[in-house]
XYZ file of C-alpha atoms in Angstrom:
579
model
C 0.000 0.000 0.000
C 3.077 2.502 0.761
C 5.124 1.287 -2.431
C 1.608 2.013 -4.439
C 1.107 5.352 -2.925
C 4.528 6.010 -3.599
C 4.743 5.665 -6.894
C 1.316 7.488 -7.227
C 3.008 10.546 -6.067
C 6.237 9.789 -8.630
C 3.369 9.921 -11.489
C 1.604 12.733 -9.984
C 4.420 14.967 -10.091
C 5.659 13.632 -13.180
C 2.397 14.803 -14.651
C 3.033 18.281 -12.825
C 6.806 18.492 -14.494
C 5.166 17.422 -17.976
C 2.370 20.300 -17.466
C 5.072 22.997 -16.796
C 7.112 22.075 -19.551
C 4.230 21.925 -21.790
C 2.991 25.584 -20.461
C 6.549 26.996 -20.393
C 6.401 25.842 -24.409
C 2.877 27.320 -24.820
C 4.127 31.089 -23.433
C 5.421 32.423 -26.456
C 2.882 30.994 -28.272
C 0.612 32.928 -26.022
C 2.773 36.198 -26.493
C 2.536 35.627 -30.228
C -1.705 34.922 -30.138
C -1.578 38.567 -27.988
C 0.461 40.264 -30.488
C -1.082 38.848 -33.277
C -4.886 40.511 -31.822
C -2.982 43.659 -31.214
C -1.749 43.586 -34.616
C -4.410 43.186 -36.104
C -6.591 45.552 -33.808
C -3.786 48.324 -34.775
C -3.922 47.218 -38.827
C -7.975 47.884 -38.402
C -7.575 51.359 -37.061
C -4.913 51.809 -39.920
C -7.317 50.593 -42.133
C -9.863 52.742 -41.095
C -7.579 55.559 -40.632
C -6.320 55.133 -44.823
C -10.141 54.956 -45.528
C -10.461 57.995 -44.030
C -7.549 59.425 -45.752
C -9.066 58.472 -48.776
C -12.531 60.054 -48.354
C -10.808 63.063 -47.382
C -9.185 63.610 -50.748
C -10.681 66.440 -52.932
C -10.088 65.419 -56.342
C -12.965 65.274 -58.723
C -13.178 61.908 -60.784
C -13.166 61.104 -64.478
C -14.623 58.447 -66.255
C -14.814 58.089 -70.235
C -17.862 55.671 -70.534
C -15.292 52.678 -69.564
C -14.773 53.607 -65.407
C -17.378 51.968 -63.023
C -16.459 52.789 -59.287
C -18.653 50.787 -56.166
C -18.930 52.435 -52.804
C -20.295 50.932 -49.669
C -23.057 53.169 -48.871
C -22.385 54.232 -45.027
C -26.204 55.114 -44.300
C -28.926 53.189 -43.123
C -32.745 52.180 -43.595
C -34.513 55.744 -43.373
C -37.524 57.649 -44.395
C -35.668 60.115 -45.977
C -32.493 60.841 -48.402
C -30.597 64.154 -49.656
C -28.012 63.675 -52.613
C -25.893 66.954 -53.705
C -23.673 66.282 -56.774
C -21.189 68.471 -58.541
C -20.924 67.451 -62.326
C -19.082 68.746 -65.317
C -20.043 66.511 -68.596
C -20.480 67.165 -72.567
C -22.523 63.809 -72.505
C -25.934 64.237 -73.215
C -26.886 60.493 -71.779
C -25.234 59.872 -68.299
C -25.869 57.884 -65.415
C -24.530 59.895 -62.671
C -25.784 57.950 -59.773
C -27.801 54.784 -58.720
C -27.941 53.253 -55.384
C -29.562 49.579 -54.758
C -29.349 45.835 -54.487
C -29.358 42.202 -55.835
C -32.254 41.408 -53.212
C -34.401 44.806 -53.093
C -36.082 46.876 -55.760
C -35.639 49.918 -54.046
C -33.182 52.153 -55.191
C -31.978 55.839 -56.015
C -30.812 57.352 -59.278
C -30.075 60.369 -60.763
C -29.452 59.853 -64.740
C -29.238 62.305 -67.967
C -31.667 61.972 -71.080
C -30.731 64.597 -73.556
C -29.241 66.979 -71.379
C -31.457 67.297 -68.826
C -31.054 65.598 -65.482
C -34.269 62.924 -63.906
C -34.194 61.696 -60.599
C -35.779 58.191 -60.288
C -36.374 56.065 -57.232
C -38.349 53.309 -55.988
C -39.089 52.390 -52.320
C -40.677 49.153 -53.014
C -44.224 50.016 -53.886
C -43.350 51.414 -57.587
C -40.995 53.769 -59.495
C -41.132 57.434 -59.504
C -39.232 59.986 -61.795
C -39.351 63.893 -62.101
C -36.797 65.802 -64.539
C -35.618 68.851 -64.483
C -36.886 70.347 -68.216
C -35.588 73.030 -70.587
C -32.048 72.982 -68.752
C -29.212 71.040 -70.458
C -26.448 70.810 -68.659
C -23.989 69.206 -70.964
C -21.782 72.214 -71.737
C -19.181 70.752 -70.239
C -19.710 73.762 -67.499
C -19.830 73.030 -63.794
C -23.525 72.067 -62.295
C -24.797 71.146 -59.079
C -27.495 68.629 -58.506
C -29.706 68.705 -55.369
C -31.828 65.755 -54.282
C -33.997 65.212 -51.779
C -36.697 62.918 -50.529
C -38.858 62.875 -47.727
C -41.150 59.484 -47.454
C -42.178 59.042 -50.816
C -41.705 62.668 -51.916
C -38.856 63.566 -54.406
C -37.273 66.884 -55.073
C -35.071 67.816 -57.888
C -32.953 71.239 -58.432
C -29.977 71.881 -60.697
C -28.193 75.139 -60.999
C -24.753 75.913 -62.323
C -21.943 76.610 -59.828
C -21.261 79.785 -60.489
C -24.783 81.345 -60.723
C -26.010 83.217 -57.075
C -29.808 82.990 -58.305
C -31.590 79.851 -56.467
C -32.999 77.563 -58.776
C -36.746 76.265 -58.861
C -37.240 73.017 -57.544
C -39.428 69.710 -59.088
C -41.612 67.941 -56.910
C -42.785 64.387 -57.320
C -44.744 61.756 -55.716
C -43.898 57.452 -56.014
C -46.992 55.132 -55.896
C -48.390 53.051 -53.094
C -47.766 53.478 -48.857
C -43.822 52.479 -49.194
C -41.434 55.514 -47.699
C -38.615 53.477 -46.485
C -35.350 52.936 -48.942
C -33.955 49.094 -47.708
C -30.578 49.259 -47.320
C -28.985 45.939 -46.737
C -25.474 43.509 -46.988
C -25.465 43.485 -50.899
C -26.737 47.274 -50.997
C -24.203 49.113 -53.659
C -23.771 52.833 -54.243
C -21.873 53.796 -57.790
C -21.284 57.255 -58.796
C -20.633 57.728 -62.436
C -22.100 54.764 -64.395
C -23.191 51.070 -63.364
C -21.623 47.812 -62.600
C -22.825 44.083 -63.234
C -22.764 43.216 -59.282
C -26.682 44.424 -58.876
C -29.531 44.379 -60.698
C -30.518 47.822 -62.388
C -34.120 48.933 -62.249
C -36.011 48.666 -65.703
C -37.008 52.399 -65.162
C -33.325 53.503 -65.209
C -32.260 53.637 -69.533
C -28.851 54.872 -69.602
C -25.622 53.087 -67.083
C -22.437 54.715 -68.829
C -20.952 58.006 -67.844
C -18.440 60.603 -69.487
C -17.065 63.470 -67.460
C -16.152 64.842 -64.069
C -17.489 64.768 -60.863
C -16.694 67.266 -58.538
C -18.153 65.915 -55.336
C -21.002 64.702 -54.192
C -22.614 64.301 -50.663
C -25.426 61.455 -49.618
C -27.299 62.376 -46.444
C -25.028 65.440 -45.902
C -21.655 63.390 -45.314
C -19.227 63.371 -48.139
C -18.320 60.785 -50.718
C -15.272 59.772 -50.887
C -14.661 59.511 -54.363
C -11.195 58.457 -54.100
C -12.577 55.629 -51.261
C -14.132 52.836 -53.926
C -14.316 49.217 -52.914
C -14.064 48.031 -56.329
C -12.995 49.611 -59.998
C -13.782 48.555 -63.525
C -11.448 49.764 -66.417
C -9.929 53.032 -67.388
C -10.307 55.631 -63.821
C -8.670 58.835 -63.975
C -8.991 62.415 -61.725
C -10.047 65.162 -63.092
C -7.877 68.437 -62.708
C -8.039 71.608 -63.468
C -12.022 72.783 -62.309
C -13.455 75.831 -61.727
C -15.006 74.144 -58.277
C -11.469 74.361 -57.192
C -11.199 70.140 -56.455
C -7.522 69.219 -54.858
C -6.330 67.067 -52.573
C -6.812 68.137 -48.713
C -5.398 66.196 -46.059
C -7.017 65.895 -42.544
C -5.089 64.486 -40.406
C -1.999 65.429 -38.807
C 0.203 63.535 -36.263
C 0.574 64.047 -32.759
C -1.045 63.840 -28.474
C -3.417 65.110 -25.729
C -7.201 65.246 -24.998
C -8.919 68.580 -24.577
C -12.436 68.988 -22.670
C -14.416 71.966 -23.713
C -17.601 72.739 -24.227
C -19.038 70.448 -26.807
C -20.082 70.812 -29.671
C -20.288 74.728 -29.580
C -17.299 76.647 -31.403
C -14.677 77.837 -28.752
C -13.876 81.527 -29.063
C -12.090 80.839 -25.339
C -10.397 83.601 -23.557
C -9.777 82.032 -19.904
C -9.944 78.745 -19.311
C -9.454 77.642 -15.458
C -7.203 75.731 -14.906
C -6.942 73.560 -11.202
C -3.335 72.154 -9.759
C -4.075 69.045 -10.390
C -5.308 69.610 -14.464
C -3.666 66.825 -16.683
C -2.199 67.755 -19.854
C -1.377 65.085 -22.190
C -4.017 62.707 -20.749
C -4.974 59.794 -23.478
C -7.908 58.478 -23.522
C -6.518 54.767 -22.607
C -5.736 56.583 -18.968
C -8.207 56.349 -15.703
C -10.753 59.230 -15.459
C -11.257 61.074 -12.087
C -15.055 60.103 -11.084
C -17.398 63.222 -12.713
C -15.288 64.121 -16.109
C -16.633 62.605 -19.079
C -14.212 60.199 -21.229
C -15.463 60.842 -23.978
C -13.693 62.880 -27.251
C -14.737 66.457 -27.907
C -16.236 66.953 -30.770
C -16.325 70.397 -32.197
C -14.201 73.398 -32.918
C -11.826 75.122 -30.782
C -9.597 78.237 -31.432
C -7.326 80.962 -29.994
C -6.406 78.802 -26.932
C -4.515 81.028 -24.013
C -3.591 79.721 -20.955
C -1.226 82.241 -18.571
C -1.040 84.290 -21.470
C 0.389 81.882 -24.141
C -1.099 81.218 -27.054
C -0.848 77.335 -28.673
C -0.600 76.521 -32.057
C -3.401 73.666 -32.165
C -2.204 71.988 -35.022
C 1.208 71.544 -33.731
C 1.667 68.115 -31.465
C -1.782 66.973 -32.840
C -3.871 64.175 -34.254
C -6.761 64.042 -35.746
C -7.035 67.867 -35.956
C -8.130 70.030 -39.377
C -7.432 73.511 -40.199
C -11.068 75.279 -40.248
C -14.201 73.926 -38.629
C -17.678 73.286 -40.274
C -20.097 72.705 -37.468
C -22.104 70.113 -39.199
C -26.141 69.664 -38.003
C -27.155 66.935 -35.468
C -29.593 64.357 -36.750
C -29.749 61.788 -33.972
C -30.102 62.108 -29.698
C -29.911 58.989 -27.267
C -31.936 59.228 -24.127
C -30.256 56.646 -21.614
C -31.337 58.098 -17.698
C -34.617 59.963 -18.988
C -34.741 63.281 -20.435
C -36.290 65.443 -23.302
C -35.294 67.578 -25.854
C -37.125 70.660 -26.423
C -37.079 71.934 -30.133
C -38.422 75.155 -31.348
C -42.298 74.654 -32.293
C -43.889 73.201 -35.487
C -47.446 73.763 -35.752
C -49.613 70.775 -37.624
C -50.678 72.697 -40.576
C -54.499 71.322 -43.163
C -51.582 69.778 -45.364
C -48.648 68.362 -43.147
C -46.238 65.865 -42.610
C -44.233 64.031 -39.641
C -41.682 61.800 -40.111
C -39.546 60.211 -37.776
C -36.942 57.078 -36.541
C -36.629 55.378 -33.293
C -35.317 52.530 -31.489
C -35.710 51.436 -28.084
C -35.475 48.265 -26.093
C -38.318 49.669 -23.364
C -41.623 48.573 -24.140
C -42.706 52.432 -23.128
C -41.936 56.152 -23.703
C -42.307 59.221 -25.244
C -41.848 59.947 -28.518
C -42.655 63.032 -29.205
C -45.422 65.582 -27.567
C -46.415 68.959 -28.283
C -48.221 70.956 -26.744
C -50.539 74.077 -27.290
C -50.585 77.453 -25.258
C -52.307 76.943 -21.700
C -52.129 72.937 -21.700
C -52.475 72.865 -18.067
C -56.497 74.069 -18.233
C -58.762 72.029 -16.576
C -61.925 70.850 -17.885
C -64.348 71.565 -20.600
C -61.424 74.707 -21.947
C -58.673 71.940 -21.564
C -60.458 70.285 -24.237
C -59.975 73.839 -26.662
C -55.745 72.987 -25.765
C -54.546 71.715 -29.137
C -51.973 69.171 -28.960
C -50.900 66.043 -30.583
C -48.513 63.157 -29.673
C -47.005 60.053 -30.425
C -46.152 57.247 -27.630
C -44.774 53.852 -27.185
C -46.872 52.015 -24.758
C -47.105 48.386 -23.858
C -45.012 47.878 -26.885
C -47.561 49.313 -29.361
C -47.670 52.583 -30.790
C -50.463 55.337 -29.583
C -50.834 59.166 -31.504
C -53.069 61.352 -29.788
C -54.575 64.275 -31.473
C -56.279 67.341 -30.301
C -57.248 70.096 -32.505
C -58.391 72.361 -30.309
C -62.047 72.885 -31.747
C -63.489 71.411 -28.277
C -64.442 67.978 -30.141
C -63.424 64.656 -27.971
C -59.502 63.404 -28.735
C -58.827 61.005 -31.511
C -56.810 58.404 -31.084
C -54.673 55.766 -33.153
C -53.096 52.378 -32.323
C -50.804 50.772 -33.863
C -49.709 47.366 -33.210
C -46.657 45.547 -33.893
C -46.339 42.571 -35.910
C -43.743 41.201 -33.440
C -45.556 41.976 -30.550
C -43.735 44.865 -29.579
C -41.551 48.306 -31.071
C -39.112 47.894 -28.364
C -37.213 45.031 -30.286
C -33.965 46.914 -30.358
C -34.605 47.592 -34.327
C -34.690 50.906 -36.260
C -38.759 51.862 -36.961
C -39.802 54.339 -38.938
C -43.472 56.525 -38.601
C -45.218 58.563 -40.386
C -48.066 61.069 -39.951
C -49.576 62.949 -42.593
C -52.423 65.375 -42.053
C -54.435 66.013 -45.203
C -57.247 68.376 -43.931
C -59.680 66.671 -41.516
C -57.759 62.858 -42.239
C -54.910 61.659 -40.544
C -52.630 58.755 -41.853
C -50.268 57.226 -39.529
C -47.809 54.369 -40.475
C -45.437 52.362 -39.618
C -42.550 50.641 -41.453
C -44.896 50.286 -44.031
C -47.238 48.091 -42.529
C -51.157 49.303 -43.255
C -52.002 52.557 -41.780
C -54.514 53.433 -39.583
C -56.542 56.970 -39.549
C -58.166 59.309 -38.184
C -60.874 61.923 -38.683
C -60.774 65.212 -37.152
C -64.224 66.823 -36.269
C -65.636 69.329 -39.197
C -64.454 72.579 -37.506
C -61.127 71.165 -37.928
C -61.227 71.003 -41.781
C -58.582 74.292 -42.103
C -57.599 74.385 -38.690
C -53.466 74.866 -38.278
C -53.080 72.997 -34.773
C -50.845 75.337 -33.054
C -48.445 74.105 -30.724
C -46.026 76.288 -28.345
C -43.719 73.584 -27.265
C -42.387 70.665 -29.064
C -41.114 67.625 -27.334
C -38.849 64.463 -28.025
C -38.271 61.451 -26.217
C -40.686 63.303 -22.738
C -40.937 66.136 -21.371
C -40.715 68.722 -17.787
C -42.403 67.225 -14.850
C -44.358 70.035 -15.093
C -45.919 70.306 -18.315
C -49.077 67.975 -18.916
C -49.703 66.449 -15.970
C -53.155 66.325 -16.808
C -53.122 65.072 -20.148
C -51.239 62.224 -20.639
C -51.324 59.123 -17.906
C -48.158 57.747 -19.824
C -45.264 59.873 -19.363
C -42.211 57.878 -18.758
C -39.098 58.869 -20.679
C -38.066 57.397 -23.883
C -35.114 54.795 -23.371
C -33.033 54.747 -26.641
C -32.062 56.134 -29.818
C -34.537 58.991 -32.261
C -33.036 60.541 -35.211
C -34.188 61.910 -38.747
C -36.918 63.850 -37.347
C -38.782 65.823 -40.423
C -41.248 68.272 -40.467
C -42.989 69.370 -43.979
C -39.613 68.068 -46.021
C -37.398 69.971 -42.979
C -34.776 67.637 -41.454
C -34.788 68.883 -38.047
C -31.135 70.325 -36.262
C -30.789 68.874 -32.611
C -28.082 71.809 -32.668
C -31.454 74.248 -33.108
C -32.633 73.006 -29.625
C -34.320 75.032 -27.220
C -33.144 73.069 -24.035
C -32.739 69.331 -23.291
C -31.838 67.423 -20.152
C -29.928 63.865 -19.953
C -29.405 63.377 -23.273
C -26.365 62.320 -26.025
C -26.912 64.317 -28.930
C -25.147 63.193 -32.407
C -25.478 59.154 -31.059
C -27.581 56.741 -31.513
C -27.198 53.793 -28.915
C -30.264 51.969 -27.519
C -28.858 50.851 -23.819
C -26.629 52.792 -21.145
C -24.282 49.617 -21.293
C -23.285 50.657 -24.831
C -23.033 54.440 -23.804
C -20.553 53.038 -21.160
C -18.675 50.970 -22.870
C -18.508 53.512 -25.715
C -17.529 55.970 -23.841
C -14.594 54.109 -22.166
C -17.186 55.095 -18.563
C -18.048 52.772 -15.376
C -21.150 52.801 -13.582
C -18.821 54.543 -10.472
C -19.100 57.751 -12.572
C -20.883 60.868 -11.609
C -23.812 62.018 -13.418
C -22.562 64.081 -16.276
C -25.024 66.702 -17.304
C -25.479 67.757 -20.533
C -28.002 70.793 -20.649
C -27.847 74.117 -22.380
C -24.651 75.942 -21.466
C -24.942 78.189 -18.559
C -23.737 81.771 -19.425
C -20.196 81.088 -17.969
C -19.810 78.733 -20.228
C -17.434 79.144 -23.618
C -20.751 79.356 -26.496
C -22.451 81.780 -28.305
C -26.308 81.883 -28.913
C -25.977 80.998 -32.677
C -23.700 78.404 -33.790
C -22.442 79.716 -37.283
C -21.941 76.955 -40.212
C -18.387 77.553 -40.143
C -15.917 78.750 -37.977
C -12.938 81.189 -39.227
C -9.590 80.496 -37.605
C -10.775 77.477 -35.572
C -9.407 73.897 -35.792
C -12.204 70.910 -35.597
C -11.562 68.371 -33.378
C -13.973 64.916 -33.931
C -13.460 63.817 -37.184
C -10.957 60.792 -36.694
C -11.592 58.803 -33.131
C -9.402 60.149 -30.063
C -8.360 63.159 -31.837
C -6.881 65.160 -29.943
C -3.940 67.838 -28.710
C -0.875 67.638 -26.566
C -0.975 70.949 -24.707
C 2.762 71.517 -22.803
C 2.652 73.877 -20.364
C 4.565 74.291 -16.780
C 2.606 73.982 -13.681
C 4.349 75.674 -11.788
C 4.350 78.283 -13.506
C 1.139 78.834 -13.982
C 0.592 79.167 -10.185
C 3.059 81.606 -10.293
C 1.290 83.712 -12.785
């Protein structure tokens, strides 16, 4: 019994010795699997970062009927699309854009029949087209084409670049319910004639192009012309344009985080600064408890602290020369909160059209409210207001016109069982006189019939809320008044894509993101739940702002438009207690 447990031991730390050796051999190969994931983590970012380089180049393209260049269209499922396009061309037949799939017939086009530009889309319930007559722009001068639609609304302009005059603009409306453009995995954008990897629409004729293009801008973010995924024969640039088209680098190399005030331009003349303030800090460093992590996005310029002046695009990344302060589209709510937005009144012949995802079965969408909403009553029922809800998972819109009839009222129900799946949905309301059509991702509408005093009533509203709104306001209105919990963007009003930046006031919100759960925020924000509260309301007046945030700011530098960009600011300590 000894000699057996013995030997039992020998084996057992035999076995031991083997496993040592055998780890001791796996170590490097552990070292290598590490590198290897930071490796390729770090040729990602470079990746992303050359993409970026590429979009950012400002040379217009070329093509001589033989050139087909693919994109990957960075936009989403939405209600709406805006298309600007900058195009030189003695071609009287061009096809100078088309967006779609193998698996969808929706798609966008703009194309050229004789001269004169058509803009042709499809959202899945037929083709639409409206041209722009008796102007020919194949002079070989520079033109710009402006697109829009808004649910199943298209708009056309063209004007050439250098004319000041604003040009008239076509109006068109597709068949059927369908407002949504699908956007999915095979989805393909080509500017400047058509490939074989989709399926072109019948109603498009012509898929060949000949000339320049300048630039050209989807959803108000830039093309990168120069940033193709794929390319078919002969593709040159195109130099030498009146639009002025070179090459314009963005980024710069460099260190440091700044935290200002966000997302307002900087015109900064102190900035306090305590004894324990932390130049140089990267975002990959531990965060005092109460200040934000996350990467200022904006523009910032004439920077003094102690009376010296830094050059902010020395010791820099991610830093451009100029600032545009581009419009916000999209605003999480994560701890409760509202936004407040300057008021839109429901005119006889309106429309509402908005995106949201949520994971909460209930919230506000969006409310507003009339003058004296607080009335009690028989007057309360004179308080026009109207508003849309998420509740149990269904979708309610209330609607009071104000001419003392009862409220009407629509429900819609998912086909899932619930809107808080998570997903992007899309709703529309359109007011044509006394009816009222609301919809939602396509799926059959539902309406509703305003009383016959209401026939050319405007509903006037004096406050316009999304995603809640004050404790105070409505209390006697609405039973449901919980928060929204998630993501709204694309809010339009009459064809107006609604600016965030525009906002009256707002509490506990993220503007210019779109996440749907405050683990997300967190994580994306490089935050832990041991954090402060970080509030996010209108700057007080001690703040850095001004009441009007101009389109674009001279003699700033924009900070945002590569992730972590940021400044290294050197400066002595000491000697700024000194001082």
């Amino acid at each position: 019994m000894r000699v057996t447990t013995l030997l039992a031991g020998r084996k057992v730390k035999d076995v031991e010795t083997q496993a040592n050796l055998l780890f001791d051999r796996l170590k490097p190969l552990k070292i290598l699997e590490e590198s290897l994931s930071r490796n390729l983590s770090e040729i990602k970012l470079l990746i992303n970062q050359a993409r970026k380089q590429a979009a950012s180049i400002k040379v217009a393209v070329s093509a001589d009927r033989d050139c087909i260049r693919a994109y990957q269209p960075q936009i989403s499922s939405t209600n709406y699309n805006t298309l600007t396009l900058n195009v030189k061309t003695r071609e009287p037949d061009n096809l100078l854009f088309y967006l779609g799939s193998s698996t969808s017939s929706d798609f966008l086009a703009v194309e050229m029949r004789r001269g004169n530009v058509a803009f042709l889309w499809d959202m899945g319930s037929g083709s639409a087209r409206v041209e722009f007559p008796d102007f020919r722009i194949d002079d070989n001068q520079w033109h710009s084409i402006h697109v829009s639609r808004f649910g199943n609304t298209g708009s056309l302009s063209v004007k050439e670049m250098s004319s000041t005059q604003k040009p008239p603009t076509k109006t068109s409306k597709s068949p059927g319910t369908a407002d949504v453009l699908d956007i999915n995995n095979s989805t393909l954008m080509f500017v400047g004639g058509l490939g074989g990897q989709i399926k072109k629409s019948p109603a498009v004729k012509v898929t060949h192009f000949k000339g320049c293009i300048g630039e050209a801008f989807l959803n108000g973010k830039s093309i990168g012309l120069w940033n193709y995924i794929e390319k078919e024969g002969k593709c040159h640039g195109c130099f030498g344009s009146s639009g002025g088209y070179k090459s314009e680098i963005k980024v710069s190399a460099g260190l440091l985080h700044f935290e200002g005030c966000e997302r307002q331009p900087v015109p900064c003349t102190q900035l306090q600064v305590p004894s324990d303030f932390c130049a140089g800090c990267l975002h990959v460093l531990p965060y005092r408890k109460g200040v934000s992590s996350k990467s200022y996005v904006g523009c910032i310029k004439n920077l003094e602290i102690s009376r010296s002046t830094f050059d902010l695009l020395r010791n820099s990344y991610g830093v451009r020369k100029g600032c545009v302060l581009e419009p916000i589209r999209s605003v999480s709510f994560l701890k409760g909160g509202y936004v407040e937005l300057p008021p839109k009144s429901l005119s006889p012949d309106s429309e509402l059209l908005a995106t949201f995802a949520t994971k909460n079965s209930s919230g506000v969408i969006l409310v507003a409210l009339g003058g004296g909403s607080e009335q009690q009553g028989r007057r309360q029922a004179r308080v026009p207001f109207f508003s849309i809800m998420l509740i149990d998972g269904h979708v309610e819109v209330h609607v009071n016109s104000g001419d003392g009839t009862s409220l009407r009222k629509a429900l819609l129900h998912a086909p899932t069982g619930t809107y808080g799946d998570g997903r992007e949905h899309s709703i529309s309301l359109v007011r044509n006189r006394r009816i009222i059509t609301v919809q939602l991702d396509e799926t059959n509408s539902v309406e509703m019939k305003l009383g016959p005093l209401a026939e050319s009533r405007t509903i006037n509203v004096s406050h316009l809320y999304v995603g809640g709104m004050p404790e105070a306001e409505g209390t006697s209105m609405f039973k449901m008044r919980s928060s929204f919990h998630g993501c709204i963007r694309n809010l339009i009003f009459n064809m107006e894509l609604l600016d965030f930046t525009s906002a009256v006031g707002y509490e506990q919100v993220d503007l210019d993101t779109c996440v749907r759960s405050e683990r997300l925020r967190l994580a994306l924000h490089g935050e832990d739940h041991d954090l402060l509260p970080e509030s996010l309301g209108p700057p007080s007046p001690e703040q850095c702002a001004v009441d009007t945030a101009p389109e674009y700011v001279p003699s700033a530098h924009q900070f945002g438009l590569m992730q972590n960009s940021h400044f290294v600011l050197p400066f002595n300590q000491s000697a700024v207690r000194k001082k």
